[in-house]
Short mmCIF file of C-alpha atoms in Angstrom, two decimals:
data_model
loop_
_atom_site.label_atom_id
_atom_site.label_comp_id
_atom_site.label_asym_id
_atom_site.label_seq_id
_atom_site.Cartn_x
_atom_site.Cartn_y
_atom_site.Cartn_z
CA UNK A 1 0.16 0.06 0.05
CA UNK A 2 1.14 3.58 -1.04
CA UNK A 3 2.37 5.77 2.09
CA UNK A 4 0.88 8.95 3.39
CA UNK A 5 4.13 10.78 2.00
CA UNK A 6 3.07 9.54 -1.60
CA UNK A 7 -0.61 10.49 -1.83
CA UNK A 8 0.68 14.03 -0.28
CA UNK A 9 2.81 14.82 -2.80
CA UNK A 10 0.81 14.06 -5.76
CA UNK A 11 -2.06 16.23 -4.08
CA UNK A 12 0.79 19.30 -4.21
CA UNK A 13 1.52 18.42 -7.81
CA UNK A 14 -1.95 17.64 -9.53
CA UNK A 15 -4.00 19.45 -7.03
CA UNK A 16 -5.75 15.90 -6.69
CA UNK A 17 -4.87 12.53 -5.67
CA UNK A 18 -7.24 9.08 -5.85
CA UNK A 19 -6.85 7.37 -2.55
CA UNK A 20 -8.89 3.73 -2.03
CA UNK A 21 -11.50 3.29 0.56
CA UNK A 22 -9.12 0.91 2.08
CA UNK A 23 -6.67 3.10 2.66
CA UNK A 24 -9.01 6.24 3.30
CA UNK A 25 -9.55 5.08 7.29
CA UNK A 26 -10.83 7.38 9.84
CA UNK A 27 -6.96 7.74 11.22
CA UNK A 28 -5.88 8.17 7.76
CA UNK A 29 -7.82 11.24 6.82
CA UNK A 30 -6.90 13.26 10.43
CA UNK A 31 -3.41 12.70 9.37
CA UNK A 32 -3.73 13.94 6.22
CA UNK A 33 -5.71 16.72 6.79
CA UNK A 34 -3.37 17.70 9.78
CA UNK A 35 -0.75 17.41 6.88
CA UNK A 36 -2.15 19.71 4.83
CA UNK A 37 -3.14 22.12 7.32
CA UNK A 38 0.58 22.44 8.19
CA UNK A 39 0.75 23.80 4.57
CA UNK A 40 -2.23 26.38 4.96
CA UNK A 41 -4.60 24.11 3.21
CA UNK A 42 -7.48 24.30 5.46
CA UNK A 43 -10.47 22.58 3.38
CA UNK A 44 -11.05 19.99 0.66
CA UNK A 45 -13.44 18.48 -1.41
CA UNK A 46 -14.26 14.86 -1.52
CA UNK A 47 -15.62 13.21 -4.51
CA UNK A 48 -16.30 9.53 -5.75
CA UNK A 49 -14.75 8.73 -9.27
CA UNK A 50 -17.43 7.15 -11.98
CA UNK A 51 -14.68 4.87 -13.21
CA UNK A 52 -13.11 4.29 -9.97
CA UNK A 53 -16.17 3.47 -7.32
CA UNK A 54 -13.94 1.87 -4.88
CA UNK A 55 -11.77 4.85 -4.30
CA UNK A 56 -11.95 8.69 -2.99
CA UNK A 57 -10.35 11.43 -5.33
CA UNK A 58 -9.43 13.98 -3.09
CA UNK A 59 -9.22 17.59 -4.13
CA UNK A 60 -8.06 21.03 -3.44
CA UNK A 61 -11.06 23.26 -2.70
CA UNK A 62 -11.31 24.95 -6.40
CA UNK A 63 -9.62 22.41 -8.25
CA UNK A 64 -11.73 21.06 -11.14
CA UNK A 65 -11.50 17.32 -10.92
CA UNK A 66 -9.81 15.81 -14.10
CA UNK A 67 -12.08 12.38 -14.02
CA UNK A 68 -15.76 12.24 -14.27
CA UNK A 69 -17.12 12.09 -10.69
CA UNK A 70 -20.44 11.59 -8.55
CA UNK A 71 -22.65 13.76 -6.70
CA UNK A 72 -20.42 14.88 -3.76
CA UNK A 73 -21.64 16.55 -0.16
CA UNK A 74 -22.39 20.17 -0.37
CA UNK A 75 -20.33 22.27 1.51
CA UNK A 76 -22.31 24.36 4.02
CA UNK A 77 -21.68 26.63 7.18
CA UNK A 78 -22.34 24.72 10.74
CA UNK A 79 -25.37 26.85 11.08
CA UNK A 80 -27.00 25.99 7.77
CA UNK A 81 -25.95 22.36 8.54
CA UNK A 82 -26.91 21.75 12.00
CA UNK A 83 -29.57 24.26 12.85
CA UNK A 84 -32.83 23.48 10.51
CA UNK A 85 -32.40 19.74 11.04
CA UNK A 86 -32.12 20.34 14.91
CA UNK A 87 -34.79 22.32 15.13
CA UNK A 88 -37.02 19.72 13.35
CA UNK A 89 -35.40 16.72 15.29
CA UNK A 90 -36.43 18.59 18.70
CA UNK A 91 -40.08 19.03 17.26
CA UNK A 92 -40.47 15.93 15.99
CA UNK A 93 -39.06 14.34 19.67
CA UNK A 94 -41.61 16.65 21.20
CA UNK A 95 -44.32 15.68 18.77
CA UNK A 96 -43.52 11.76 19.14
CA UNK A 97 -43.60 12.35 22.75
CA UNK A 98 -47.07 14.20 23.47
CA UNK A 99 -48.67 11.83 21.05
CA UNK A 100 -46.83 8.94 23.34
CA UNK A 101 -47.83 10.89 26.80
CA UNK A 102 -51.56 11.38 25.25
CA UNK A 103 -51.72 7.22 24.59
CA UNK A 104 -50.27 6.61 27.65
CA UNK A 105 -47.58 4.59 25.72
CA UNK A 106 -44.15 5.92 27.49
CA UNK A 107 -42.75 2.80 28.15
CA UNK A 108 -43.22 1.14 25.12
CA UNK A 109 -40.80 -0.18 22.40
CA UNK A 110 -41.66 2.95 20.34
CA UNK A 111 -40.70 5.39 22.54
CA UNK A 112 -37.89 3.93 24.60
CA UNK A 113 -35.98 1.84 21.73
CA UNK A 114 -37.20 3.24 18.22
CA UNK A 115 -37.29 7.00 18.93
CA UNK A 116 -33.89 7.40 20.38
CA UNK A 117 -32.98 4.99 17.75
CA UNK A 118 -33.81 6.97 14.70
CA UNK A 119 -33.24 10.53 16.23
CA UNK A 120 -29.36 9.25 16.77
CA UNK A 121 -29.40 8.02 13.13
CA UNK A 122 -30.90 11.40 11.44
CA UNK A 123 -28.33 13.22 13.51
CA UNK A 124 -25.14 11.20 12.45
CA UNK A 125 -26.40 11.29 8.83
CA UNK A 126 -26.85 15.21 9.11
CA UNK A 127 -23.41 15.18 10.32
CA UNK A 128 -21.84 12.96 7.70
CA UNK A 129 -22.96 15.45 5.36
CA UNK A 130 -20.59 17.81 5.92
CA UNK A 131 -17.91 15.18 6.22
CA UNK A 132 -16.96 12.10 8.47
CA UNK A 133 -15.62 12.02 11.87
CA UNK A 134 -14.17 9.67 14.07
CA UNK A 135 -16.24 7.16 15.78
CA UNK A 136 -15.66 8.50 19.22
CA UNK A 137 -17.30 12.41 17.91
CA UNK A 138 -20.21 10.39 17.02
CA UNK A 139 -20.51 8.81 20.45
CA UNK A 140 -19.87 12.18 22.54
CA UNK A 141 -22.45 13.74 20.50
CA UNK A 142 -24.88 10.81 21.28
CA UNK A 143 -24.24 11.73 24.64
CA UNK A 144 -24.96 15.39 24.05
CA UNK A 145 -28.23 15.02 21.84
CA UNK A 146 -29.68 12.57 24.73
CA UNK A 147 -28.83 15.16 27.15
CA UNK A 148 -30.63 17.97 25.21
CA UNK A 149 -33.53 15.57 24.41
CA UNK A 150 -34.21 14.68 28.50
CA UNK A 151 -33.73 18.61 29.08
CA UNK A 152 -36.68 19.03 26.65
CA UNK A 153 -38.69 16.40 28.15
CA UNK A 154 -38.11 18.22 31.79
CA UNK A 155 -38.86 21.74 30.78
CA UNK A 156 -41.38 20.98 28.11
CA UNK A 157 -43.21 18.00 28.80
CA UNK A 158 -43.06 17.84 32.33
CA UNK A 159 -41.54 14.77 32.85
CA UNK A 160 -39.83 13.89 36.66
CA UNK A 161 -36.22 13.36 37.45
CA UNK A 162 -36.96 9.96 38.19
CA UNK A 163 -38.34 8.85 34.99
CA UNK A 164 -35.44 10.62 33.37
CA UNK A 165 -32.67 8.82 34.84
CA UNK A 166 -34.10 5.80 34.28
CA UNK A 167 -34.80 6.46 30.54
CA UNK A 168 -31.08 7.82 30.13
CA UNK A 169 -29.11 4.47 29.93
CA UNK A 170 -31.71 3.30 27.10
CA UNK A 171 -31.97 6.17 25.37
CA UNK A 172 -27.98 6.89 25.21
CA UNK A 173 -27.64 2.89 23.94
CA UNK A 174 -30.36 3.28 21.11
CA UNK A 175 -29.37 6.46 19.93
CA UNK A 176 -25.63 5.00 19.79
CA UNK A 177 -26.82 2.00 17.73
CA UNK A 178 -28.93 4.06 15.27
CA UNK A 179 -25.83 6.64 14.95
CA UNK A 180 -23.32 4.13 14.22
CA UNK A 181 -25.40 1.74 12.23
CA UNK A 182 -26.22 5.20 10.28
CA UNK A 183 -22.85 6.18 10.10
CA UNK A 184 -21.73 2.60 8.70
CA UNK A 185 -24.44 3.15 5.78
CA UNK A 186 -23.11 6.45 5.16
CA UNK A 187 -19.47 5.34 4.72
CA UNK A 188 -20.79 2.42 2.85
CA UNK A 189 -22.90 4.69 0.39
CA UNK A 190 -20.50 8.00 0.25
CA UNK A 191 -22.91 10.58 -1.15
CA UNK A 192 -26.27 11.65 0.51
CA UNK A 193 -29.47 9.09 0.00
CA UNK A 194 -32.45 11.21 1.08
CA UNK A 195 -34.55 7.97 1.47
CA UNK A 196 -32.42 7.22 4.80
CA UNK A 197 -35.03 10.18 6.44
CA UNK A 198 -37.72 7.63 6.17
CA UNK A 199 -36.15 5.83 9.67
CA UNK A 200 -37.76 8.98 10.97
CA UNK A 201 -40.73 7.04 10.61
CA UNK A 202 -39.95 4.23 12.59
CA UNK A 203 -40.84 5.04 16.42
CA UNK A 204 -44.21 6.68 14.34
CA UNK A 205 -45.41 3.60 12.62
CA UNK A 206 -44.38 1.31 15.78
CA UNK A 207 -46.89 3.73 18.19
CA UNK A 208 -49.78 4.27 15.59
CA UNK A 209 -49.85 0.52 14.41
CA UNK A 210 -48.01 -1.70 15.95
CA UNK A 211 -49.97 -3.69 18.50
CA UNK A 212 -49.85 -3.49 22.54
CA UNK A 213 -46.70 -5.61 23.37
CA UNK A 214 -47.00 -5.51 27.01
CA UNK A 215 -46.36 -8.74 29.21
CA UNK A 216 -47.26 -9.52 32.44
CA UNK A 217 -44.22 -10.58 34.57
CA UNK A 218 -43.80 -10.98 38.87
CA UNK A 219 -40.57 -10.84 39.93
CA UNK A 220 -39.06 -10.68 43.77
CA UNK A 221 -36.30 -9.12 45.72
CA UNK A 222 -35.06 -10.54 48.66
CA UNK A 223 -32.28 -8.91 51.24
CA UNK A 224 -31.39 -9.54 54.52
CA UNK A 225 -29.39 -8.24 57.24
CA UNK A 226 -28.15 -9.60 61.04
CA UNK A 227 -29.47 -7.25 63.67
CA UNK A 228 -28.16 -7.29 67.07
CA UNK A 229 -31.56 -7.60 68.84
CA UNK A 230 -34.04 -10.55 70.62
CA UNK A 231 -36.63 -11.36 67.99
CA UNK A 232 -39.31 -10.59 70.05
CA UNK A 233 -37.99 -7.01 69.86
CA UNK A 234 -37.59 -6.75 66.61
CA UNK A 235 -40.68 -8.22 65.44
CA UNK A 236 -42.83 -5.79 67.59
CA UNK A 237 -40.63 -2.93 66.07
CA UNK A 238 -41.69 -3.69 62.41
CA UNK A 239 -45.19 -3.30 63.31
CA UNK A 240 -44.84 0.19 65.20
CA UNK A 241 -42.17 2.03 63.61
CA UNK A 242 -42.78 5.73 64.45
CA UNK A 243 -41.08 9.28 64.03
CA UNK A 244 -38.09 7.83 61.60
CA UNK A 245 -35.24 10.62 62.08
CA UNK A 246 -33.15 11.53 59.15
CA UNK A 247 -30.10 10.24 60.67
CA UNK A 248 -31.73 6.55 60.75
CA UNK A 249 -32.42 6.60 57.50
CA UNK A 250 -29.35 5.31 55.62
CA UNK A 251 -28.25 6.96 52.69
CA UNK A 252 -28.77 5.63 49.08
CA UNK A 253 -29.04 7.06 45.40
CA UNK A 254 -32.47 6.27 44.94
CA UNK A 255 -32.88 9.34 46.90
CA UNK A 256 -30.80 11.26 45.37
CA UNK A 257 -32.94 10.34 42.37
CA UNK A 258 -35.94 11.97 43.87
CA UNK A 259 -37.79 9.01 45.96
CA UNK A 260 -39.22 9.49 48.94
CA UNK A 261 -38.18 8.68 52.41
CA UNK A 262 -40.40 6.49 55.16
CA UNK A 263 -41.62 8.43 57.91
CA UNK A 264 -43.33 5.70 59.75
CA UNK A 265 -45.48 2.63 59.82
CA UNK A 266 -48.03 1.05 62.52
CA UNK A 267 -50.30 -1.56 62.43
CA UNK A 268 -53.49 -1.52 63.93
CA UNK A 269 -56.42 -3.74 64.74
CA UNK A 270 -59.50 -2.74 62.85
CA UNK A 271 -62.81 -4.85 61.85
CA UNK A 272 -61.00 -5.59 58.53
CA UNK A 273 -58.13 -7.13 60.65
CA UNK A 274 -54.96 -5.99 61.47
CA UNK A 275 -53.76 -2.95 58.77
CA UNK A 276 -50.84 -0.96 58.50
CA UNK A 277 -50.78 2.70 58.11
CA UNK A 278 -47.49 3.61 55.98
CA UNK A 279 -46.47 7.27 55.57
CA UNK A 280 -43.80 8.70 53.68
CA UNK A 281 -42.30 12.02 52.60
CA UNK A 282 -44.30 14.41 50.35
CA UNK A 283 -47.65 13.31 51.58
CA UNK A 284 -47.62 9.77 50.62
CA UNK A 285 -49.72 7.88 52.70
CA UNK A 286 -51.14 4.22 52.19
CA UNK A 287 -52.35 0.91 54.01
CA UNK A 288 -50.75 -2.44 53.97
CA UNK A 289 -53.33 -5.37 54.93
CA UNK A 290 -51.75 -8.26 56.83
CA UNK A 291 -52.67 -11.39 55.36
CA UNK A 292 -50.26 -13.77 57.59
CA UNK A 293 -48.84 -12.92 61.10
CA UNK A 294 -47.19 -15.56 62.92
CA UNK A 295 -45.35 -13.39 66.14
CA UNK A 296 -42.52 -13.53 66.20
CA UNK A 297 -41.36 -15.40 63.11
CA UNK A 298 -43.43 -14.24 60.36
CA UNK A 299 -45.35 -11.23 59.10
CA UNK A 300 -46.75 -10.60 55.56
CA UNK A 301 -49.12 -8.56 53.57
CA UNK A 302 -50.44 -7.01 50.64
CA UNK A 303 -50.95 -3.47 49.43
CA UNK A 304 -53.89 -1.27 49.45
CA UNK A 305 -53.65 2.37 47.51
CA UNK A 306 -56.48 4.88 46.55
CA UNK A 307 -56.28 7.77 44.33
CA UNK A 308 -55.57 9.91 47.20
CA UNK A 309 -52.28 7.66 48.26
CA UNK A 310 -49.87 9.50 46.07
CA UNK A 311 -50.29 13.59 46.02
CA UNK A 312 -49.66 14.99 42.78
CA UNK A 313 -46.01 15.70 41.95
CA UNK A 314 -45.09 13.26 45.11
CA UNK A 315 -43.77 10.68 42.50
CA UNK A 316 -43.22 10.53 38.81
CA UNK A 317 -46.59 9.75 36.81
CA UNK A 318 -44.88 6.68 35.29
CA UNK A 319 -44.26 5.05 38.73
CA UNK A 320 -48.04 4.94 40.15
CA UNK A 321 -47.97 1.82 42.41
CA UNK A 322 -50.85 -0.44 41.64
CA UNK A 323 -50.91 1.75 37.81
CA UNK A 324 -50.65 0.18 34.51
CA UNK A 325 -46.95 -0.81 34.56
CA UNK A 326 -46.13 -1.81 37.82
CA UNK A 327 -47.54 -2.63 41.06
CA UNK A 328 -46.18 -4.27 44.51
CA UNK A 329 -48.09 -7.53 45.24
CA UNK A 330 -46.85 -8.60 48.99
CA UNK A 331 -43.84 -7.79 51.57
CA UNK A 332 -42.79 -10.64 53.45
CA UNK A 333 -40.50 -10.66 56.61
CA UNK A 334 -39.09 -13.68 58.09
CA UNK A 335 -37.13 -13.18 61.37
CA UNK A 336 -34.99 -16.21 62.21
CA UNK A 337 -33.30 -16.54 65.79
CA UNK A 338 -29.51 -16.75 65.88
CA UNK A 339 -29.16 -16.53 69.81
CA UNK A 340 -31.12 -14.68 72.48
CA UNK A 341 -29.54 -11.28 71.36
CA UNK A 342 -29.33 -11.74 67.32
CA UNK A 343 -31.90 -11.95 64.90
CA UNK A 344 -31.82 -12.65 61.17
CA UNK A 345 -34.15 -10.44 59.33
CA UNK A 346 -35.19 -11.44 55.61
CA UNK A 347 -37.34 -8.74 53.36
CA UNK A 348 -38.81 -10.55 49.85
CA UNK A 349 -40.96 -7.89 48.24
CA UNK A 350 -42.89 -9.25 45.18
CA UNK A 351 -44.23 -7.04 42.40
CA UNK A 352 -45.79 -7.27 38.54
CA UNK A 353 -44.67 -5.13 35.53
CA UNK A 354 -46.41 -5.08 32.37
CA UNK A 355 -44.59 -3.27 29.83
CA UNK A 356 -43.26 -3.55 26.43
CA UNK A 357 -39.93 -3.28 27.83
CA UNK A 358 -39.77 -5.66 31.07
CA UNK A 359 -36.30 -6.76 30.39
CA UNK A 360 -34.98 -3.25 31.05
CA UNK A 361 -37.86 -1.92 33.26
CA UNK A 362 -36.91 -5.02 35.59
CA UNK A 363 -33.18 -4.39 35.92
CA UNK A 364 -34.48 -0.52 37.41
CA UNK A 365 -37.29 -2.06 39.84
CA UNK A 366 -34.55 -4.53 41.03
CA UNK A 367 -32.13 -2.02 41.87
CA UNK A 368 -34.62 0.32 43.57
CA UNK A 369 -36.53 -2.19 45.56
CA UNK A 370 -33.20 -3.93 46.50
CA UNK A 371 -32.19 -0.11 47.90
CA UNK A 372 -35.15 0.54 49.66
CA UNK A 373 -35.00 -2.87 51.38
CA UNK A 374 -31.62 -2.03 52.45
CA UNK A 375 -32.47 1.16 53.60
CA UNK A 376 -35.41 -0.01 55.47
CA UNK A 377 -33.62 -3.21 57.23
CA UNK A 378 -30.97 -0.66 58.28
CA UNK A 379 -33.42 1.46 59.90
CA UNK A 380 -34.88 -1.22 62.29
CA UNK A 381 -31.22 -1.96 62.86
CA UNK A 382 -30.40 1.57 63.84
CA UNK A 383 -33.30 1.93 65.76
CA UNK A 384 -33.06 -1.07 67.99
CA UNK A 385 -28.90 -1.18 68.60
CA UNK A 386 -28.93 2.36 69.44
CA UNK A 387 -31.83 1.89 72.02
CA UNK A 388 -29.82 -0.45 73.46
CA UNK A 389 -26.62 1.49 73.80
CA UNK A 390 -28.58 4.68 75.04
#
């Protein structure tokens, strides 16, 4: 293979040079342009020669090619290149998002997978109209793009921080997949191909025409902790935990995300049986109906949520307990006496998911429930162990 210096010398002498696609790699292009910049040659034109389909014809800015060429990418300013398509992309994102919100289809493949995939692909195509960039630029461009889209979701659509944080990873992955697929297509096709814009129809078609692909799925989390307290005292504490103080609540990233902290849980005897009254921050309150109580070894309940359980803006709308996408089914405490002064406390939570992306939603649900379970276990541990030392 001919070396870089050979191509540069031919370019300097003839004003053009024919380079094979195999040789014209990202690294080669970067080095080639750097050498030209050192010679005060800032701009070049890249053509595809008709009689040499597997080569690129590199020419000076105002050089007239000596051989027949195909259509080339148009030269435009950064403003001309980016401003109109980005405005259209943002309008497109907002339109699809509003449509998804109204159709209660936010947790669908159309919104979470196809929308970022198509937007990432379209932005990469527009970028390729200017000139090919290294793969690292493509990835960083998607990070910026997703950040801007999520900011739009926060400001314009009123989405909550929790939902945006949960959507960020899958948005970035899908946008990057779309971008790199488009990057590969552009390098193969070389010239502009307007039919590629049709990829923007993918989320719209999926949203309007695809059937509901939601699946019912149950899951379970399990956490345990050894607490230095007699089993009877621990069982009593589970039934009656009041005035939970901030220093008793273990720090967890879920609270930074925006999830509320627990305040108290009290078991009362009613005509309907044993009922736990629960209160969290932001005015959240609900009941837990005890369906199994074997003191001091077992305590199990189901959940009772009402429309008043979660005041407006206390949680993101899509995190509604007992809603279309998610529900808590049962919680099960098991206490095992290790000795007279130590008890193993096991907390199991069963839940239900009903989305088109259960495989992704389940990752977040497991993480949040495991974190919350660990926080609750440590509340009992701190309350009981601190009371013994005081």
